[in-house]
Coordinates of C-alpha atoms in Angstrom, one line a residue:
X1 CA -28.7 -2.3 -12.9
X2 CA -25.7 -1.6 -15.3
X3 CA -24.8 -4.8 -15.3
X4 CA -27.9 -6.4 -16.8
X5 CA -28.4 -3.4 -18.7
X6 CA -25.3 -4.5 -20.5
X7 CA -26.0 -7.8 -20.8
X8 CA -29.4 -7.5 -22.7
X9 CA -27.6 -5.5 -25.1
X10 CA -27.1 -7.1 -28.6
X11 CA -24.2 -9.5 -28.8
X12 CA -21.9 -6.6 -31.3
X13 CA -22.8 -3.7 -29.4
X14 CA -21.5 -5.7 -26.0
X15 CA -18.2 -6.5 -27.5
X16 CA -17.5 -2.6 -29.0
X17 CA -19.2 -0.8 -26.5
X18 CA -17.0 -1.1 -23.4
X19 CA -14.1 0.4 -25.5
X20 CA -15.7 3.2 -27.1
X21 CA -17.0 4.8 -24.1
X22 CA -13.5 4.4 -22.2
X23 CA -11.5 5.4 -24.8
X24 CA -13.5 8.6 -25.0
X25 CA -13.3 9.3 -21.7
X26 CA -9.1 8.9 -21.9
X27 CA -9.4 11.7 -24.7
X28 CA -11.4 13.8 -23.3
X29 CA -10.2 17.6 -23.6
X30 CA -8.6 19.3 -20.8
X31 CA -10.2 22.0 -18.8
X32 CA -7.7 25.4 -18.1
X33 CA -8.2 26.5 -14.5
X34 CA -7.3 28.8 -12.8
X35 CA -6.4 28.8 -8.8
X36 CA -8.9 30.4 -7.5
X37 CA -7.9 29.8 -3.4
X38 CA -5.5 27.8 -1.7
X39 CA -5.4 27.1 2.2
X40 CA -4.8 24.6 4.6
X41 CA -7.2 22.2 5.5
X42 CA -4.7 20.4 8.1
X43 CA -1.0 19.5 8.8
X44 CA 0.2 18.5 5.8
X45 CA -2.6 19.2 3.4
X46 CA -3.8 22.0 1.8
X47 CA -6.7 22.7 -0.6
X48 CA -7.2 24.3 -3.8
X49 CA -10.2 25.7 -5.2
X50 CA -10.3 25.5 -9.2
X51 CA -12.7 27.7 -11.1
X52 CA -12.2 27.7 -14.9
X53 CA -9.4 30.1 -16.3
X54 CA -12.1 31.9 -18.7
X55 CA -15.2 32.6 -16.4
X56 CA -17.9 32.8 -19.1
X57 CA -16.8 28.6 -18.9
X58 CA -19.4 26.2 -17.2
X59 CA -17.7 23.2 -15.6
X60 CA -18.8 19.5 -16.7
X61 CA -21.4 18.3 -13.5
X62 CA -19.8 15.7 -11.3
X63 CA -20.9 12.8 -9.1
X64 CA -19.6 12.0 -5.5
X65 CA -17.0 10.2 -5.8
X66 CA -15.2 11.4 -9.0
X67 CA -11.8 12.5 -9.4
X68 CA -9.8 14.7 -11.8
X69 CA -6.8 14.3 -13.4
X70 CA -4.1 17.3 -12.7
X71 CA -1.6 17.9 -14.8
X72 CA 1.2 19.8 -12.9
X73 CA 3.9 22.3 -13.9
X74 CA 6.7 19.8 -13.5
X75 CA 5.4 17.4 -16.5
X76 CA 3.6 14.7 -13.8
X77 CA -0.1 13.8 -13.9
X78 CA -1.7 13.3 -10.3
X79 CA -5.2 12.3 -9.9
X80 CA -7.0 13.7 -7.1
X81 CA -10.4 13.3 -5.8
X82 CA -13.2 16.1 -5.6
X83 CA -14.3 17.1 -2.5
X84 CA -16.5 19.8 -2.6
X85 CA -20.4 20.0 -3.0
X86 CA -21.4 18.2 -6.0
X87 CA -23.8 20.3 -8.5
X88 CA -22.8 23.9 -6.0
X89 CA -21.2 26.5 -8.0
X90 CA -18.8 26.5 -11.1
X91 CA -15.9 25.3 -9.1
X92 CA -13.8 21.9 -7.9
X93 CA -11.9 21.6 -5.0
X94 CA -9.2 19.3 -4.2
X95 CA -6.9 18.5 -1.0
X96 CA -3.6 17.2 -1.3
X97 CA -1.5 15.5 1.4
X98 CA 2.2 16.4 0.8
X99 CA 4.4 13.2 0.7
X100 CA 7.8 14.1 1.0
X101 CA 9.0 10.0 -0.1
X102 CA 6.6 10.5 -3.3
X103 CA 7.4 10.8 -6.8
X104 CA 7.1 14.2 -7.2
X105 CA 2.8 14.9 -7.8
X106 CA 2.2 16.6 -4.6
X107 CA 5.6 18.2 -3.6
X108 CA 4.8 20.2 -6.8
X109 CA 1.4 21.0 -6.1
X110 CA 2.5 22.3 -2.4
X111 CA 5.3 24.1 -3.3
X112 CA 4.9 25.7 -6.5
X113 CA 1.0 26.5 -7.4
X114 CA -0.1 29.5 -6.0
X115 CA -3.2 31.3 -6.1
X116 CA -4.3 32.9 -9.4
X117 CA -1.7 29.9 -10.9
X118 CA -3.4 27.8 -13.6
X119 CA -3.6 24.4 -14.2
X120 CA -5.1 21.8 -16.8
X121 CA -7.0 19.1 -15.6
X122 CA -9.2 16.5 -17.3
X123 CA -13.0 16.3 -16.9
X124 CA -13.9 14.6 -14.0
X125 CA -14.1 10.9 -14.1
X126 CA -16.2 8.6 -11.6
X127 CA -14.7 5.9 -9.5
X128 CA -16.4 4.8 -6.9
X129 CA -20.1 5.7 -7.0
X130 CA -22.9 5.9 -4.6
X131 CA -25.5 3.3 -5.0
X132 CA -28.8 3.0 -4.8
X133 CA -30.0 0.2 -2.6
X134 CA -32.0 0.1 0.2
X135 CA -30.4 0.4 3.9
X136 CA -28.1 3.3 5.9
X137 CA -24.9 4.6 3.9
X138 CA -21.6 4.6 6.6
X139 CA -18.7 6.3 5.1
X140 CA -15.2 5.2 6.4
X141 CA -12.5 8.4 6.0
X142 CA -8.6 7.8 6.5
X143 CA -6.5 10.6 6.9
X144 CA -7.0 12.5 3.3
X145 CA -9.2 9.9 2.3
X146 CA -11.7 12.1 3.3
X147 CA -11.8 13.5 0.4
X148 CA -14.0 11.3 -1.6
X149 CA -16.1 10.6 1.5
X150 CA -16.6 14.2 1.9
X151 CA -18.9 14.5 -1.3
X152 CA -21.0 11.9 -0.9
X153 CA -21.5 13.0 2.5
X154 CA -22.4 16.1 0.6
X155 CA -24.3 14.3 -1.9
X156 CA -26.5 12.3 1.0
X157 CA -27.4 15.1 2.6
X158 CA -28.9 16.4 -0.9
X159 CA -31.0 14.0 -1.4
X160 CA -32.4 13.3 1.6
X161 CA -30.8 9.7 2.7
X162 CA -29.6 8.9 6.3
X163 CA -26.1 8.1 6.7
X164 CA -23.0 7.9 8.7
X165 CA -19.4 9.9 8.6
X166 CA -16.7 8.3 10.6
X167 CA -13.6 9.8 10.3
X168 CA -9.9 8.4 11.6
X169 CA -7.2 10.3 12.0
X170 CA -3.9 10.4 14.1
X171 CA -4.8 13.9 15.6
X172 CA -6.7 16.8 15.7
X173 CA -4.3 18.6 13.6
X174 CA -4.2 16.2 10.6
X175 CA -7.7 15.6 10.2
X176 CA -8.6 17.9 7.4
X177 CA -12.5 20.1 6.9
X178 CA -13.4 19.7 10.3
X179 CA -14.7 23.1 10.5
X180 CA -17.3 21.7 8.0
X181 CA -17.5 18.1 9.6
X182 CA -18.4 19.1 13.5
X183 CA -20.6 22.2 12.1
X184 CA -24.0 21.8 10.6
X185 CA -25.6 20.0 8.6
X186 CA -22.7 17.6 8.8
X187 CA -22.1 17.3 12.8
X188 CA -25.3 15.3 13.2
X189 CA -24.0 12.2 11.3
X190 CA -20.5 12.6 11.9
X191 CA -17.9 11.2 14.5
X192 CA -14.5 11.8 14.5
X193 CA -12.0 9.5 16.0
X194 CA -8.5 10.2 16.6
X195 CA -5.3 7.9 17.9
X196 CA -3.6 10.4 20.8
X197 CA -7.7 11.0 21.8
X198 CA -8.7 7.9 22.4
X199 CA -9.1 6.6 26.2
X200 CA -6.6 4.3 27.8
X201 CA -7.0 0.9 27.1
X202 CA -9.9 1.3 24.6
X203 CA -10.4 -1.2 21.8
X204 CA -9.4 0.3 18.5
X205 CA -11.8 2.8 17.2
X206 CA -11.7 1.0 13.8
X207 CA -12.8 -2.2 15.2
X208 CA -15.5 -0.8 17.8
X209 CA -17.0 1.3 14.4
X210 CA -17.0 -1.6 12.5
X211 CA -18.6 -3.7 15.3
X212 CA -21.6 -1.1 15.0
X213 CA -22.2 -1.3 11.5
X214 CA -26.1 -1.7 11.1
X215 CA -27.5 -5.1 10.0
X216 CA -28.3 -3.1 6.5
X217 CA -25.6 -0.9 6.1
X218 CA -23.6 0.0 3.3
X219 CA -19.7 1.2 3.8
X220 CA -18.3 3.5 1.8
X221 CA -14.4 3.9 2.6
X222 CA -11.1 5.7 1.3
X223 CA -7.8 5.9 3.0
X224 CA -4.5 4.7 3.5
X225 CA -3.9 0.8 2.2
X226 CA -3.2 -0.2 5.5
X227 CA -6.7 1.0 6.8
X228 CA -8.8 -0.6 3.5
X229 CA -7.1 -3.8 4.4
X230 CA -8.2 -3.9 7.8
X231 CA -11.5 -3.4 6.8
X232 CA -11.6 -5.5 4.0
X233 CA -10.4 -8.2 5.9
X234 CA -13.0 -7.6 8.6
X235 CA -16.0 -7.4 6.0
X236 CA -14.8 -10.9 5.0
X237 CA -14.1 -12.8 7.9
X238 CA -17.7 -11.9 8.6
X239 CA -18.8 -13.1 5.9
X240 CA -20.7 -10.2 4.2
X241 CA -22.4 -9.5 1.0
X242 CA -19.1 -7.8 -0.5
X243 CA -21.7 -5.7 -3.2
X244 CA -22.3 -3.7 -0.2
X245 CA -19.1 -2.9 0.4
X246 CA -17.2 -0.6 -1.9
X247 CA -14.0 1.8 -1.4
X248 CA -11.2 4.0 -2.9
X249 CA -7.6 3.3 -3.0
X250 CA -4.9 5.5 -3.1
X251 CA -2.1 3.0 -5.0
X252 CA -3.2 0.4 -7.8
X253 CA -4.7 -3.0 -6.4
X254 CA -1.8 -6.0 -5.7
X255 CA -1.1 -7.7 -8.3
X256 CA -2.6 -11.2 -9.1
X257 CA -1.1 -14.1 -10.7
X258 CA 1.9 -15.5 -10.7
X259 CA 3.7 -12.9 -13.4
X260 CA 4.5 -15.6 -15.9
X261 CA 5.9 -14.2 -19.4
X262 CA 3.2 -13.7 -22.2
X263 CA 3.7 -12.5 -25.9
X264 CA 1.6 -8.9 -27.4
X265 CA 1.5 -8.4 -31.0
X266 CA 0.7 -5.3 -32.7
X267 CA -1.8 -5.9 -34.9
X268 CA -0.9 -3.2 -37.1
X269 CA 2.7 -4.3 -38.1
X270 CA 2.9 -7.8 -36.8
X271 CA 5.6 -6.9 -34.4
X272 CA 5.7 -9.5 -31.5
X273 CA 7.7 -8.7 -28.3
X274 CA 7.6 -10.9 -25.2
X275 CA 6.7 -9.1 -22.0
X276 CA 8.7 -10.2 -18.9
X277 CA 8.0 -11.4 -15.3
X278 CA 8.5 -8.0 -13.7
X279 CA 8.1 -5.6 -17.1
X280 CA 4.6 -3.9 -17.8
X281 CA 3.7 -4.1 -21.6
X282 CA 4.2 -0.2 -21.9
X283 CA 8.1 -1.3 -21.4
X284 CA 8.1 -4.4 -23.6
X285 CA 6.6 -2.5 -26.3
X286 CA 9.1 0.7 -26.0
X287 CA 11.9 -2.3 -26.1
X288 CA 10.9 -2.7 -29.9
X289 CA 9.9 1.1 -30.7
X290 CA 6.7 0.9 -30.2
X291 CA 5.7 4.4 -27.8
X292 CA 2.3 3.9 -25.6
X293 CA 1.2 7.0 -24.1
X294 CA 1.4 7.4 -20.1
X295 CA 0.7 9.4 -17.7
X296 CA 0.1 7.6 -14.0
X297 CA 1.7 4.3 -14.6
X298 CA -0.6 3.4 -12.0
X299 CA -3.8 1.9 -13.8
X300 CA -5.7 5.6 -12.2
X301 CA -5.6 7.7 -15.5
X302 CA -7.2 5.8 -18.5
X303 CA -4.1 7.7 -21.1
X304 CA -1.7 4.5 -22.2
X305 CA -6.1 2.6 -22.9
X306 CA -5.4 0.5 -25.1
X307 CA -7.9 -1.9 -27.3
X308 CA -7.5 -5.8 -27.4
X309 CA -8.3 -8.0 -31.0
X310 CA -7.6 -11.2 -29.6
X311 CA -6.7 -12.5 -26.0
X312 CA -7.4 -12.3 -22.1
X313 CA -6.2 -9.5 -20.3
X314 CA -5.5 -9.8 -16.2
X315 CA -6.8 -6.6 -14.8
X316 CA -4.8 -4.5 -12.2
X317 CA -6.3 -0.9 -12.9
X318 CA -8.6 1.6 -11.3
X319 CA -9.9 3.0 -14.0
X320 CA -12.2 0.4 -16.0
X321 CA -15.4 -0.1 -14.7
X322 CA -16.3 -3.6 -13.6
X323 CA -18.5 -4.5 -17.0
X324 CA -15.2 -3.0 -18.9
X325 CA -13.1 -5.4 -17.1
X326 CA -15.6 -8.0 -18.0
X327 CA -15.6 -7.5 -22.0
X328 CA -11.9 -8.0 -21.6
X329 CA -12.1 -5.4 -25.1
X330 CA -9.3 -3.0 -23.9
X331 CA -7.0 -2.4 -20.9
X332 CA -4.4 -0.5 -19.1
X333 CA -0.4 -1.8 -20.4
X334 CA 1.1 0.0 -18.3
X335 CA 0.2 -2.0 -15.0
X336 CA -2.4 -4.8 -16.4
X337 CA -0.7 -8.2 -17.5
X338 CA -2.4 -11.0 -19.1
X339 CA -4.2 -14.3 -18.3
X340 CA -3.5 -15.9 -22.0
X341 CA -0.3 -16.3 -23.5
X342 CA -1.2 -14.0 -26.3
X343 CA -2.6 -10.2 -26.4
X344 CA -3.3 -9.1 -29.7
X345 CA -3.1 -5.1 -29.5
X346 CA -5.3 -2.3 -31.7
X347 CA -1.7 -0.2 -32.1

């Protein structure tokens, strides 16, 4: 696998290689798009269609699972997953849920971006990715975390593999593409499950699906935090190979540790600033003058990447992959901390 791959590398390409190929993907150049169609897919959240502003354009390929970074007309940067057919057509398509108590991403999107409106967003970027081990795929959706789950349902069906779609929702009205999910190809391997449809007295429909996971299965899930946790805490209480378990978060993963102070030196100047208990590094370092680029704050985007010269980083982002997390050769200052009591920076 990747992993091993990795490892039989030589020694100097291990340590320069993990920052290389994420630092490139932070600079990527945007893509102008233009909004091709816009509808809703269910109370609360509609869909957008993207095709690229100049048509003679070819969009980058995508993988199930990858998301896009939007960059709105109010100034934020939203990530949102893809959830169309991968490799169909020279379009994306996102759905966005409209949180009223959010900071701002998806109000915009709802109220201001019409059709024919155009938008820059980044190349897409994988973050959780279908593997390929033996046994059944089951894919867990949560309210718009069907998103994700809707591609690689897509992406199954394309090559050929078995697998299972079960989708939780509240009710029939804010469960979103179910004109594609209870028609063919789709309605053979999915089951929808809502709260206000359930019978009386009926164990959870969460519980009961997980009860029914086949011996070799292999879960897929995305949804609300409160949903993953259940999950997750299932999968470990029955003590399950957690490499078969994978998922998609909405918010940044809790944080770890006891969020003790630590120093970061810029290795450029010499400047050392001393990061607080509850200050990110991105704020230590604006303290003394020193400007890191942001964009989520959240750990999602990969802008505010930064290398590391000398120390341990503690990881809180979604956006490195496990082997980059490993090299400990760069990370995310606006949400990651460190393990050390020194992080020498490449500013």
């Amino acid at each position: 696998d990747d992993r091993h791959a990795v490892q039989e590398l030589p020694r100097c390409l291990c340590r320069i290689l993990p920052i290389e190929v994420s630092l490139d993907r932070a600079m990527s150049p945007l893509l102008r798009m233009r909004v091709a169609a816009r509808w809703q897919a269910a109370e609360g959240i509609d869909a957008f269609e993207l095709a690229p502003a100049d048509p003679a354009h070819t969009l980058p390929p995508y993988e199930a699972g990858a998301h896009v970074d939007v960059h709105l007309p109010n100034g934020h940067v939203r990530q949102y997953s893809l959830c169309g057919k991968p490799g169909i057509g020279n379009r994306y398509r996102i759905a966005v849920l409209k949180e009223e108590q959010g900071r701002g991403g998806s109000r915009c999107l709802h109220d201001t971006v019409a059709v024919d409106a155009t938008l820059a967003i980044s190349a897409p970027r994988r973050a959780c990715r279908l593997q390929s081990r033996d046994g059944i795929k089951v894919l867990f959706a949560g309210g718009v975390g069907i998103t994700p789950i809707l591609a690689m349902a897509y992406e199954l069906l394309g090559r050929g593999e078995p697998f299972e779609l079960h989708y939780f929702a509240r009710t029939r009205a804010r469960a979103a593409f179910l004109d594609e999910l209870l028609a063919p190809p789709l309605a053979q391997a999915a089951s929808l499950h809502l709260d206000d449809e359930s019978a009386p007295g009926a164990p959870p429909a969460l519980d009961a699906a997980l009860r029914a996971l086949p011996a070799d299965g292999e879960l897929y899930a995305c949804g609300p935090a409160g949903f993953l946790d259940r999950i997750s805490g299932w999968w470990q209480r029955e003590g399950l190979a957690p490499e078969r378990f994978h998922f998609e978060s909405f918010v940044p993963a809790a944080p770890s540790g006891d969020g003790a102070p630590f120093e970061v030196e810029v290795a450029s100047s010499g400047l050392r600033v001393t990061v607080a208990p509850q200050e990110t590094v991105v704020e230590a370092l604006a303290r003394c003058g020193v400007e890191v680029p942001v964009s989520c704050e959240q750990g999602i985007c990969g802008t505010c990447l930064t290398g590391i010269k000398e120390g341990i980083p503690e990881h809180r982002d979604q956006y490195l992959t496990e082997q980059e997390h490993a090299a400990n050769q760069c990370f995310t200052p606006c949400c990651s901390r460190a393990r050390s009591p020194r992080l020498v920076l490449d500013l």
